[in-house]
Amino acid sequence: MKFFLSIATIAVYATAFLSLVACSNDKSIAGIEIGNPSIADSDTTARDTTAKDTSVKDTSVKDTTPKDTAVKKQPALPLVADFSIDYSEVNLKALAKEAEKDEPILLDSFSLILTEVRSFSSYYYTTLIVDPVVGLQLWPYEDSPNESLEISFTKGSLIEDPFKDIDLNEEGYLKEMGVGFKPDETMAIFGRILIDKKYHPFVYSLSNFQTLMLRYHYSQIDTANGKANLSVVFRVKQFTDGIDFSGAEVGEDSVIHIDSKYNSELWNAMNKRFVTSFQPLRYDYTTVAGDAHFEYVADIWKGIAAKKGENTIINGNFSSPFTTDWILMNQFGGHSDTTVLLEKGSKERIMQVNVTDGGKHSYSVQLIQENVALIAGVQYQCIFTIWSDVEGQITARIGSYNTYETIGFQEHVQVQTTGQSVGITFTPEVSDPFARFELNLGGSERTFWIKEVKVLRIN
């Protein structure tokens, strides 16, 4: 299930970015029609827009009760993390499987040095200066910047007390959690390999890896019982299935050493699998030679990206509470509020956006969803129905939440006073699990009605 960790925060950046924000049909200019929340005016107030079934007879509602627009302090959401190994087939829904007597690979000892924990979020309503690409360092804290922890995966480390001062509900709309590791010079995985019905001890050297950052998608984080639990699980079958150990050279000490000197082909094969065996959404690491690697984990991507014909917009029919998926952004003099209505006759749910002050730009009022997972080279179609009490132009756009560049499309749409279906076909050039769908509704005082928003994967 996809979900948000709701948080109230905003990053304040240098005003130099203002030069990027302009209205133009030239999609090559970074920042066009974006309404970058990091340079918003101080009136960017989060709206409590929980959907309410008003059961009205007519969608042209003259007067809706204003919502409570106060920024509410979210309950504290402390972070805990557990680190373990799992012998099951790779099934993220299943409970971790303990080792059985006939496992082809048994891990006896496996540790890493935990060096940092980061959050990657979109930031609203705060004075923090945060680079959304680099993320926000949550741990170690400023007063002990060199703190680290040795984490044992085989013993099953649970980290709670060292993270006691972390409250994720102060850190933005969470996209990813990152955990950084650094093996020390002597670290290795110690275990046993079953060859010809006999276990042989092995040592797999971790000397190939200098630094490692694992980034987990927000849907991989359990928020039950008032805590955010990040489970970092090393999946043994993902690490070793398909690798032939039968020809491994056994050392004079009766141990199979797997490193750059001994059994180097095995070592290279296991190096390629090591990082993906943690099953994050994506990762980056630096080798001992200084080579940097960054990639998504394919099977995790498959569970996040839409399948053919599937809608990658969450809650596109506004059937569940508004604040779980959508953001209403007011900035640069824009003011608006929302409510969800039932359409007369069909009973379909309609998002009404009442723009009481259009502000200075079309992006002074934005209806946003930031978790649209797009794959480079795949064709999509964006479809939505919209109408207004006043004819006029809006901008529909899909861009990046952290760089604000257009990565899907940007189209100026002429909105009529009767419902019209808008269809825009596009093919993104980059993959992005958190592309940002925007309807920029500012510029003048008017009311919009929107329904059935879809971003469909069509091939």
PDB file of N, CA, C and O in Angstrom, residues 294-354:
ATOM      1  N   PHE A 294      25.530   3.978  -9.080  1.00  0.00           N
ATOM      2  CA  PHE A 294      24.191   4.393  -8.643  1.00  0.00           C
ATOM      3  C   PHE A 294      23.177   3.669  -9.502  1.00  0.00           C
ATOM      4  O   PHE A 294      23.287   3.665 -10.723  1.00  0.00           O
ATOM      5  N   GLU A 295      22.190   3.041  -8.879  1.00  0.00           N
ATOM      6  CA  GLU A 295      21.212   2.294  -9.673  1.00  0.00           C
ATOM      7  C   GLU A 295      19.964   1.996  -8.840  1.00  0.00           C
ATOM      8  O   GLU A 295      20.003   1.997  -7.613  1.00  0.00           O
ATOM      9  N   TYR A 296      18.861   1.747  -9.546  1.00  0.00           N
ATOM     10  CA  TYR A 296      17.642   1.240  -8.924  1.00  0.00           C
ATOM     11  C   TYR A 296      17.717  -0.283  -8.854  1.00  0.00           C
ATOM     12  O   TYR A 296      18.367  -0.923  -9.676  1.00  0.00           O
ATOM     13  N   VAL A 297      17.031  -0.862  -7.885  1.00  0.00           N
ATOM     14  CA  VAL A 297      16.926  -2.314  -7.784  1.00  0.00           C
ATOM     15  C   VAL A 297      15.688  -2.732  -8.583  1.00  0.00           C
ATOM     16  O   VAL A 297      14.563  -2.345  -8.241  1.00  0.00           O
ATOM     17  N   ALA A 298      15.907  -3.522  -9.630  1.00  0.00           N
ATOM     18  CA  ALA A 298      14.871  -3.777 -10.633  1.00  0.00           C
ATOM     19  C   ALA A 298      13.600  -4.361 -10.038  1.00  0.00           C
ATOM     20  O   ALA A 298      12.486  -3.921 -10.356  1.00  0.00           O
ATOM     21  N   ASP A 299      13.715  -5.375  -9.168  1.00  0.00           N
ATOM     22  CA  ASP A 299      12.495  -6.023  -8.687  1.00  0.00           C
ATOM     23  C   ASP A 299      11.719  -5.146  -7.711  1.00  0.00           C
ATOM     24  O   ASP A 299      10.499  -5.288  -7.580  1.00  0.00           O
ATOM     25  N   ILE A 300      12.389  -4.234  -7.020  1.00  0.00           N
ATOM     26  CA  ILE A 300      11.663  -3.273  -6.174  1.00  0.00           C
ATOM     27  C   ILE A 300      10.957  -2.250  -7.051  1.00  0.00           C
ATOM     28  O   ILE A 300       9.802  -1.877  -6.803  1.00  0.00           O
ATOM     29  N   TRP A 301      11.612  -1.788  -8.112  1.00  0.00           N
ATOM     30  CA  TRP A 301      11.000  -0.867  -9.068  1.00  0.00           C
ATOM     31  C   TRP A 301       9.700  -1.453  -9.619  1.00  0.00           C
ATOM     32  O   TRP A 301       8.702  -0.751  -9.768  1.00  0.00           O
ATOM     33  N   LYS A 302       9.727  -2.752  -9.933  1.00  0.00           N
ATOM     34  CA  LYS A 302       8.540  -3.382 -10.521  1.00  0.00           C
ATOM     35  C   LYS A 302       7.337  -3.301  -9.596  1.00  0.00           C
ATOM     36  O   LYS A 302       6.197  -3.219 -10.039  1.00  0.00           O
ATOM     37  N   GLY A 303       7.590  -3.336  -8.282  1.00  0.00           N
ATOM     38  CA  GLY A 303       6.496  -3.255  -7.330  1.00  0.00           C
ATOM     39  C   GLY A 303       5.977  -1.855  -7.103  1.00  0.00           C
ATOM     40  O   GLY A 303       4.901  -1.673  -6.533  1.00  0.00           O
ATOM     41  N   ILE A 304       6.726  -0.854  -7.540  1.00  0.00           N
ATOM     42  CA  ILE A 304       6.350   0.544  -7.328  1.00  0.00           C
ATOM     43  C   ILE A 304       5.773   1.167  -8.595  1.00  0.00           C
ATOM     44  O   ILE A 304       4.781   1.899  -8.555  1.00  0.00           O
ATOM     45  N   ALA A 305       6.421   0.891  -9.740  1.00  0.00           N
ATOM     46  CA  ALA A 305       5.952   1.452 -11.003  1.00  0.00           C
ATOM     47  C   ALA A 305       4.672   0.764 -11.457  1.00  0.00           C
ATOM     48  O   ALA A 305       4.460  -0.414 -11.203  1.00  0.00           O
ATOM     49  N   ALA A 306       3.825   1.523 -12.143  1.00  0.00           N
ATOM     50  CA  ALA A 306       2.560   0.973 -12.625  1.00  0.00           C
ATOM     51  C   ALA A 306       2.794  -0.046 -13.725  1.00  0.00           C
ATOM     52  O   ALA A 306       3.734   0.066 -14.512  1.00  0.00           O
ATOM     53  N   LYS A 307       1.924  -1.040 -13.768  1.00  0.00           N
ATOM     54  CA  LYS A 307       1.918  -1.995 -14.864  1.00  0.00           C
ATOM     55  C   LYS A 307       1.118  -1.406 -16.028  1.00  0.00           C
ATOM     56  O   LYS A 307       0.459  -0.372 -15.874  1.00  0.00           O
ATOM     57  N   LYS A 308       1.174  -2.067 -17.185  1.00  0.00           N
ATOM     58  CA  LYS A 308       0.452  -1.583 -18.351  1.00  0.00           C
ATOM     59  C   LYS A 308      -1.038  -1.453 -18.037  1.00  0.00           C
ATOM     60  O   LYS A 308      -1.656  -2.357 -17.482  1.00  0.00           O
ATOM     61  N   GLY A 309      -1.595  -0.289 -18.355  1.00  0.00           N
ATOM     62  CA  GLY A 309      -3.009  -0.028 -18.115  1.00  0.00           C
ATOM     63  C   GLY A 309      -3.341   0.405 -16.703  1.00  0.00           C
ATOM     64  O   GLY A 309      -4.501   0.706 -16.393  1.00  0.00           O
ATOM     65  N   GLU A 310      -2.343   0.456 -15.836  1.00  0.00           N
ATOM     66  CA  GLU A 310      -2.576   0.784 -14.424  1.00  0.00           C
ATOM     67  C   GLU A 310      -2.350   2.274 -14.183  1.00  0.00           C
ATOM     68  O   GLU A 310      -1.467   2.886 -14.786  1.00  0.00           O
ATOM     69  N   ASN A 311      -3.128   2.835 -13.279  1.00  0.00           N
ATOM     70  CA  ASN A 311      -3.012   4.257 -12.938  1.00  0.00           C
ATOM     71  C   ASN A 311      -1.940   4.451 -11.879  1.00  0.00           C
ATOM     72  O   ASN A 311      -2.020   3.870 -10.804  1.00  0.00           O
ATOM     73  N   THR A 312      -0.929   5.248 -12.196  1.00  0.00           N
ATOM     74  CA  THR A 312       0.121   5.495 -11.211  1.00  0.00           C
ATOM     75  C   THR A 312      -0.202   6.667 -10.299  1.00  0.00           C
ATOM     76  O   THR A 312       0.506   6.914  -9.326  1.00  0.00           O
ATOM     77  N   ILE A 313      -1.274   7.399 -10.593  1.00  0.00           N
ATOM     78  CA  ILE A 313      -1.779   8.419  -9.661  1.00  0.00           C
ATOM     79  C   ILE A 313      -2.502   7.712  -8.525  1.00  0.00           C
ATOM     80  O   ILE A 313      -3.316   6.819  -8.741  1.00  0.00           O
ATOM     81  N   ILE A 314      -2.201   8.111  -7.298  1.00  0.00           N
ATOM     82  CA  ILE A 314      -2.853   7.543  -6.126  1.00  0.00           C
ATOM     83  C   ILE A 314      -4.093   8.369  -5.799  1.00  0.00           C
ATOM     84  O   ILE A 314      -4.048   9.595  -5.789  1.00  0.00           O
ATOM     85  N   ASN A 315      -5.200   7.684  -5.554  1.00  0.00           N
ATOM     86  CA  ASN A 315      -6.434   8.369  -5.165  1.00  0.00           C
ATOM     87  C   ASN A 315      -6.852   9.396  -6.227  1.00  0.00           C
ATOM     88  O   ASN A 315      -7.239  10.513  -5.915  1.00  0.00           O
ATOM     89  N   GLY A 316      -6.767   8.993  -7.487  1.00  0.00           N
ATOM     90  CA  GLY A 316      -7.115   9.908  -8.572  1.00  0.00           C
ATOM     91  C   GLY A 316      -8.589  10.218  -8.666  1.00  0.00           C
ATOM     92  O   GLY A 316      -8.985  11.183  -9.327  1.00  0.00           O
ATOM     93  N   ASN A 317      -9.429   9.409  -8.009  1.00  0.00           N
ATOM     94  CA  ASN A 317     -10.869   9.688  -7.994  1.00  0.00           C
ATOM     95  C   ASN A 317     -11.325  10.317  -6.685  1.00  0.00           C
ATOM     96  O   ASN A 317     -12.520  10.447  -6.436  1.00  0.00           O
ATOM     97  N   PHE A 318     -10.351  10.707  -5.838  1.00  0.00           N
ATOM     98  CA  PHE A 318     -10.617  11.429  -4.585  1.00  0.00           C
ATOM     99  C   PHE A 318     -11.556  10.675  -3.654  1.00  0.00           C
ATOM    100  O   PHE A 318     -12.342  11.261  -2.926  1.00  0.00           O
ATOM    101  N   SER A 319     -11.436   9.345  -3.676  1.00  0.00           N
ATOM    102  CA  SER A 319     -12.345   8.540  -2.862  1.00  0.00           C
ATOM    103  C   SER A 319     -11.887   8.411  -1.419  1.00  0.00           C
ATOM    104  O   SER A 319     -12.669   8.047  -0.550  1.00  0.00           O
ATOM    105  N   SER A 320     -10.600   8.666  -1.150  1.00  0.00           N
ATOM    106  CA  SER A 320     -10.093   8.570   0.218  1.00  0.00           C
ATOM    107  C   SER A 320      -9.625   9.942   0.683  1.00  0.00           C
ATOM    108  O   SER A 320      -9.557  10.879  -0.115  1.00  0.00           O
ATOM    109  N   PRO A 321      -9.326  10.081   1.965  1.00  0.00           N
ATOM    110  CA  PRO A 321      -8.984  11.405   2.500  1.00  0.00           C
ATOM    111  C   PRO A 321      -7.919  12.104   1.676  1.00  0.00           C
ATOM    112  O   PRO A 321      -6.887  11.552   1.326  1.00  0.00           O
ATOM    113  N   PHE A 322      -8.181  13.367   1.402  1.00  0.00           N
ATOM    114  CA  PHE A 322      -7.376  14.183   0.502  1.00  0.00           C
ATOM    115  C   PHE A 322      -5.919  14.273   0.950  1.00  0.00           C
ATOM    116  O   PHE A 322      -4.999  14.220   0.153  1.00  0.00           O
ATOM    117  N   THR A 323      -5.675  14.412   2.225  1.00  0.00           N
ATOM    118  CA  THR A 323      -4.325  14.687   2.696  1.00  0.00           C
ATOM    119  C   THR A 323      -3.391  13.496   2.604  1.00  0.00           C
ATOM    120  O   THR A 323      -2.199  13.644   2.812  1.00  0.00           O
ATOM    121  N   THR A 324      -3.883  12.302   2.311  1.00  0.00           N
ATOM    122  CA  THR A 324      -2.982  11.159   2.210  1.00  0.00           C
ATOM    123  C   THR A 324      -2.175  11.162   0.924  1.00  0.00           C
ATOM    124  O   THR A 324      -1.137  10.532   0.855  1.00  0.00           O
ATOM    125  N   ASP A 325      -2.651  11.849  -0.095  1.00  0.00           N
ATOM    126  CA  ASP A 325      -2.006  11.751  -1.395  1.00  0.00           C
ATOM    127  C   ASP A 325      -1.768  13.100  -2.089  1.00  0.00           C
ATOM    128  O   ASP A 325      -0.795  13.252  -2.799  1.00  0.00           O
ATOM    129  N   TRP A 326      -2.657  14.031  -1.909  1.00  0.00           N
ATOM    130  CA  TRP A 326      -2.619  15.292  -2.633  1.00  0.00           C
ATOM    131  C   TRP A 326      -2.150  16.437  -1.730  1.00  0.00           C
ATOM    132  O   TRP A 326      -2.344  16.417  -0.525  1.00  0.00           O
ATOM    133  N   ILE A 327      -1.574  17.436  -2.381  1.00  0.00           N
ATOM    134  CA  ILE A 327      -1.112  18.642  -1.685  1.00  0.00           C
ATOM    135  C   ILE A 327      -1.744  19.837  -2.374  1.00  0.00           C
ATOM    136  O   ILE A 327      -1.725  19.940  -3.611  1.00  0.00           O
ATOM    137  N   LEU A 328      -2.320  20.753  -1.606  1.00  0.00           N
ATOM    138  CA  LEU A 328      -2.795  22.029  -2.134  1.00  0.00           C
ATOM    139  C   LEU A 328      -1.781  23.089  -1.739  1.00  0.00           C
ATOM    140  O   LEU A 328      -1.537  23.310  -0.553  1.00  0.00           O
ATOM    141  N   MET A 329      -1.185  23.729  -2.727  1.00  0.00           N
ATOM    142  CA  MET A 329      -0.110  24.680  -2.483  1.00  0.00           C
ATOM    143  C   MET A 329      -0.581  26.085  -2.793  1.00  0.00           C
ATOM    144  O   MET A 329      -1.058  26.369  -3.897  1.00  0.00           O
ATOM    145  N   ASN A 330      -0.470  26.995  -1.804  1.00  0.00           N
ATOM    146  CA  ASN A 330      -0.767  28.412  -1.988  1.00  0.00           C
ATOM    147  C   ASN A 330       0.513  29.206  -1.763  1.00  0.00           C
ATOM    148  O   ASN A 330       1.147  29.078  -0.718  1.00  0.00           O
ATOM    149  N   GLN A 331       0.909  30.018  -2.760  1.00  0.00           N
ATOM    150  CA  GLN A 331       2.156  30.775  -2.655  1.00  0.00           C
ATOM    151  C   GLN A 331       2.078  32.004  -3.552  1.00  0.00           C
ATOM    152  O   GLN A 331       1.201  32.110  -4.400  1.00  0.00           O
ATOM    153  N   PHE A 332       2.983  32.954  -3.346  1.00  0.00           N
ATOM    154  CA  PHE A 332       3.054  34.174  -4.161  1.00  0.00           C
ATOM    155  C   PHE A 332       1.696  34.869  -4.263  1.00  0.00           C
ATOM    156  O   PHE A 332       1.259  35.258  -5.338  1.00  0.00           O
ATOM    157  N   GLY A 333       1.031  35.010  -3.112  1.00  0.00           N
ATOM    158  CA  GLY A 333      -0.236  35.728  -3.067  1.00  0.00           C
ATOM    159  C   GLY A 333      -1.460  34.894  -3.383  1.00  0.00           C
ATOM    160  O   GLY A 333      -2.583  35.397  -3.313  1.00  0.00           O
ATOM    161  N   GLY A 334      -1.291  33.628  -3.716  1.00  0.00           N
ATOM    162  CA  GLY A 334      -2.440  32.786  -4.017  1.00  0.00           C
ATOM    163  C   GLY A 334      -3.130  32.289  -2.767  1.00  0.00           C
ATOM    164  O   GLY A 334      -2.475  31.985  -1.766  1.00  0.00           O
ATOM    165  N   HIS A 335      -4.440  32.207  -2.810  1.00  0.00           N
ATOM    166  CA  HIS A 335      -5.234  31.663  -1.692  1.00  0.00           C
ATOM    167  C   HIS A 335      -6.343  30.795  -2.274  1.00  0.00           C
ATOM    168  O   HIS A 335      -7.022  31.179  -3.234  1.00  0.00           O
ATOM    169  N   SER A 336      -6.525  29.622  -1.686  1.00  0.00           N
ATOM    170  CA  SER A 336      -7.569  28.714  -2.154  1.00  0.00           C
ATOM    171  C   SER A 336      -7.898  27.730  -1.056  1.00  0.00           C
ATOM    172  O   SER A 336      -7.156  27.590  -0.073  1.00  0.00           O
ATOM    173  N   ASP A 337      -9.020  27.053  -1.207  1.00  0.00           N
ATOM    174  CA  ASP A 337      -9.361  25.938  -0.332  1.00  0.00           C
ATOM    175  C   ASP A 337     -10.057  24.873  -1.176  1.00  0.00           C
ATOM    176  O   ASP A 337     -10.357  25.090  -2.351  1.00  0.00           O
ATOM    177  N   THR A 338     -10.273  23.715  -0.593  1.00  0.00           N
ATOM    178  CA  THR A 338     -10.825  22.599  -1.354  1.00  0.00           C
ATOM    179  C   THR A 338     -11.938  21.913  -0.575  1.00  0.00           C
ATOM    180  O   THR A 338     -12.030  22.010   0.647  1.00  0.00           O
ATOM    181  N   THR A 339     -12.739  21.200  -1.319  1.00  0.00           N
ATOM    182  CA  THR A 339     -13.678  20.254  -0.733  1.00  0.00           C
ATOM    183  C   THR A 339     -13.948  19.179  -1.769  1.00  0.00           C
ATOM    184  O   THR A 339     -13.675  19.356  -2.951  1.00  0.00           O
ATOM    185  N   VAL A 340     -14.451  18.035  -1.328  1.00  0.00           N
ATOM    186  CA  VAL A 340     -14.806  16.955  -2.242  1.00  0.00           C
ATOM    187  C   VAL A 340     -16.318  16.859  -2.299  1.00  0.00           C
ATOM    188  O   VAL A 340     -16.990  16.802  -1.264  1.00  0.00           O
ATOM    189  N   LEU A 341     -16.865  16.827  -3.511  1.00  0.00           N
ATOM    190  CA  LEU A 341     -18.298  16.800  -3.737  1.00  0.00           C
ATOM    191  C   LEU A 341     -18.703  15.507  -4.428  1.00  0.00           C
ATOM    192  O   LEU A 341     -17.882  14.840  -5.057  1.00  0.00           O
ATOM    193  N   LEU A 342     -19.974  15.163  -4.322  1.00  0.00           N
ATOM    194  CA  LEU A 342     -20.543  14.073  -5.107  1.00  0.00           C
ATOM    195  C   LEU A 342     -21.248  14.671  -6.316  1.00  0.00           C
ATOM    196  O   LEU A 342     -22.091  15.555  -6.182  1.00  0.00           O
ATOM    197  N   GLU A 343     -20.876  14.190  -7.513  1.00  0.00           N
ATOM    198  CA  GLU A 343     -21.505  14.703  -8.723  1.00  0.00           C
ATOM    199  C   GLU A 343     -22.959  14.253  -8.795  1.00  0.00           C
ATOM    200  O   GLU A 343     -23.274  13.093  -8.530  1.00  0.00           O
ATOM    201  N   LYS A 344     -23.809  15.181  -9.138  1.00  0.00           N
ATOM    202  CA  LYS A 344     -25.239  14.897  -9.242  1.00  0.00           C
ATOM    203  C   LYS A 344     -25.479  13.813 -10.293  1.00  0.00           C
ATOM    204  O   LYS A 344     -24.950  13.854 -11.387  1.00  0.00           O
ATOM    205  N   GLY A 345     -26.218  12.803  -9.945  1.00  0.00           N
ATOM    206  CA  GLY A 345     -26.559  11.737 -10.876  1.00  0.00           C
ATOM    207  C   GLY A 345     -25.583  10.581 -10.820  1.00  0.00           C
ATOM    208  O   GLY A 345     -25.942   9.469 -10.449  1.00  0.00           O
ATOM    209  N   SER A 346     -24.304  10.834 -11.148  1.00  0.00           N
ATOM    210  CA  SER A 346     -23.327   9.735 -11.229  1.00  0.00           C
ATOM    211  C   SER A 346     -22.751   9.363  -9.874  1.00  0.00           C
ATOM    212  O   SER A 346     -22.228   8.270  -9.701  1.00  0.00           O
ATOM    213  N   LYS A 347     -22.799  10.282  -8.914  1.00  0.00           N
ATOM    214  CA  LYS A 347     -22.224  10.080  -7.582  1.00  0.00           C
ATOM    215  C   LYS A 347     -20.698   9.945  -7.616  1.00  0.00           C
ATOM    216  O   LYS A 347     -20.099   9.490  -6.651  1.00  0.00           O
ATOM    217  N   GLU A 348     -20.080  10.319  -8.759  1.00  0.00           N
ATOM    218  CA  GLU A 348     -18.627  10.348  -8.774  1.00  0.00           C
ATOM    219  C   GLU A 348     -18.119  11.492  -7.899  1.00  0.00           C
ATOM    220  O   GLU A 348     -18.780  12.522  -7.751  1.00  0.00           O
ATOM    221  N   ARG A 349     -16.941  11.308  -7.324  1.00  0.00           N
ATOM    222  CA  ARG A 349     -16.383  12.303  -6.418  1.00  0.00           C
ATOM    223  C   ARG A 349     -15.559  13.317  -7.209  1.00  0.00           C
ATOM    224  O   ARG A 349     -14.775  12.960  -8.089  1.00  0.00           O
ATOM    225  N   ILE A 350     -15.757  14.562  -6.880  1.00  0.00           N
ATOM    226  CA  ILE A 350     -15.151  15.675  -7.597  1.00  0.00           C
ATOM    227  C   ILE A 350     -14.368  16.535  -6.605  1.00  0.00           C
ATOM    228  O   ILE A 350     -14.857  16.851  -5.518  1.00  0.00           O
ATOM    229  N   MET A 351     -13.149  16.896  -6.976  1.00  0.00           N
ATOM    230  CA  MET A 351     -12.377  17.829  -6.181  1.00  0.00           C
ATOM    231  C   MET A 351     -12.714  19.252  -6.619  1.00  0.00           C
ATOM    232  O   MET A 351     -12.525  19.610  -7.784  1.00  0.00           O
ATOM    233  N   GLN A 352     -13.244  20.033  -5.690  1.00  0.00           N
ATOM    234  CA  GLN A 352     -13.515  21.440  -5.965  1.00  0.00           C
ATOM    235  C   GLN A 352     -12.395  22.277  -5.361  1.00  0.00           C
ATOM    236  O   GLN A 352     -12.094  22.143  -4.172  1.00  0.00           O
ATOM    237  N   VAL A 353     -11.776  23.106  -6.184  1.00  0.00           N
ATOM    238  CA  VAL A 353     -10.737  24.032  -5.723  1.00  0.00           C
ATOM    239  C   VAL A 353     -11.280  25.438  -5.899  1.00  0.00           C
ATOM    240  O   VAL A 353     -11.519  25.892  -7.025  1.00  0.00           O
ATOM    241  N   ASN A 354     -11.492  26.121  -4.786  1.00  0.00           N
ATOM    242  CA  ASN A 354     -12.038  27.461  -4.794  1.00  0.00           C
ATOM    243  C   ASN A 354     -10.895  28.455  -4.653  1.00  0.00           C
ATOM    244  O   ASN A 354     -10.331  28.618  -3.570  1.00  0.00           O
TER     245      ASN A 354
END
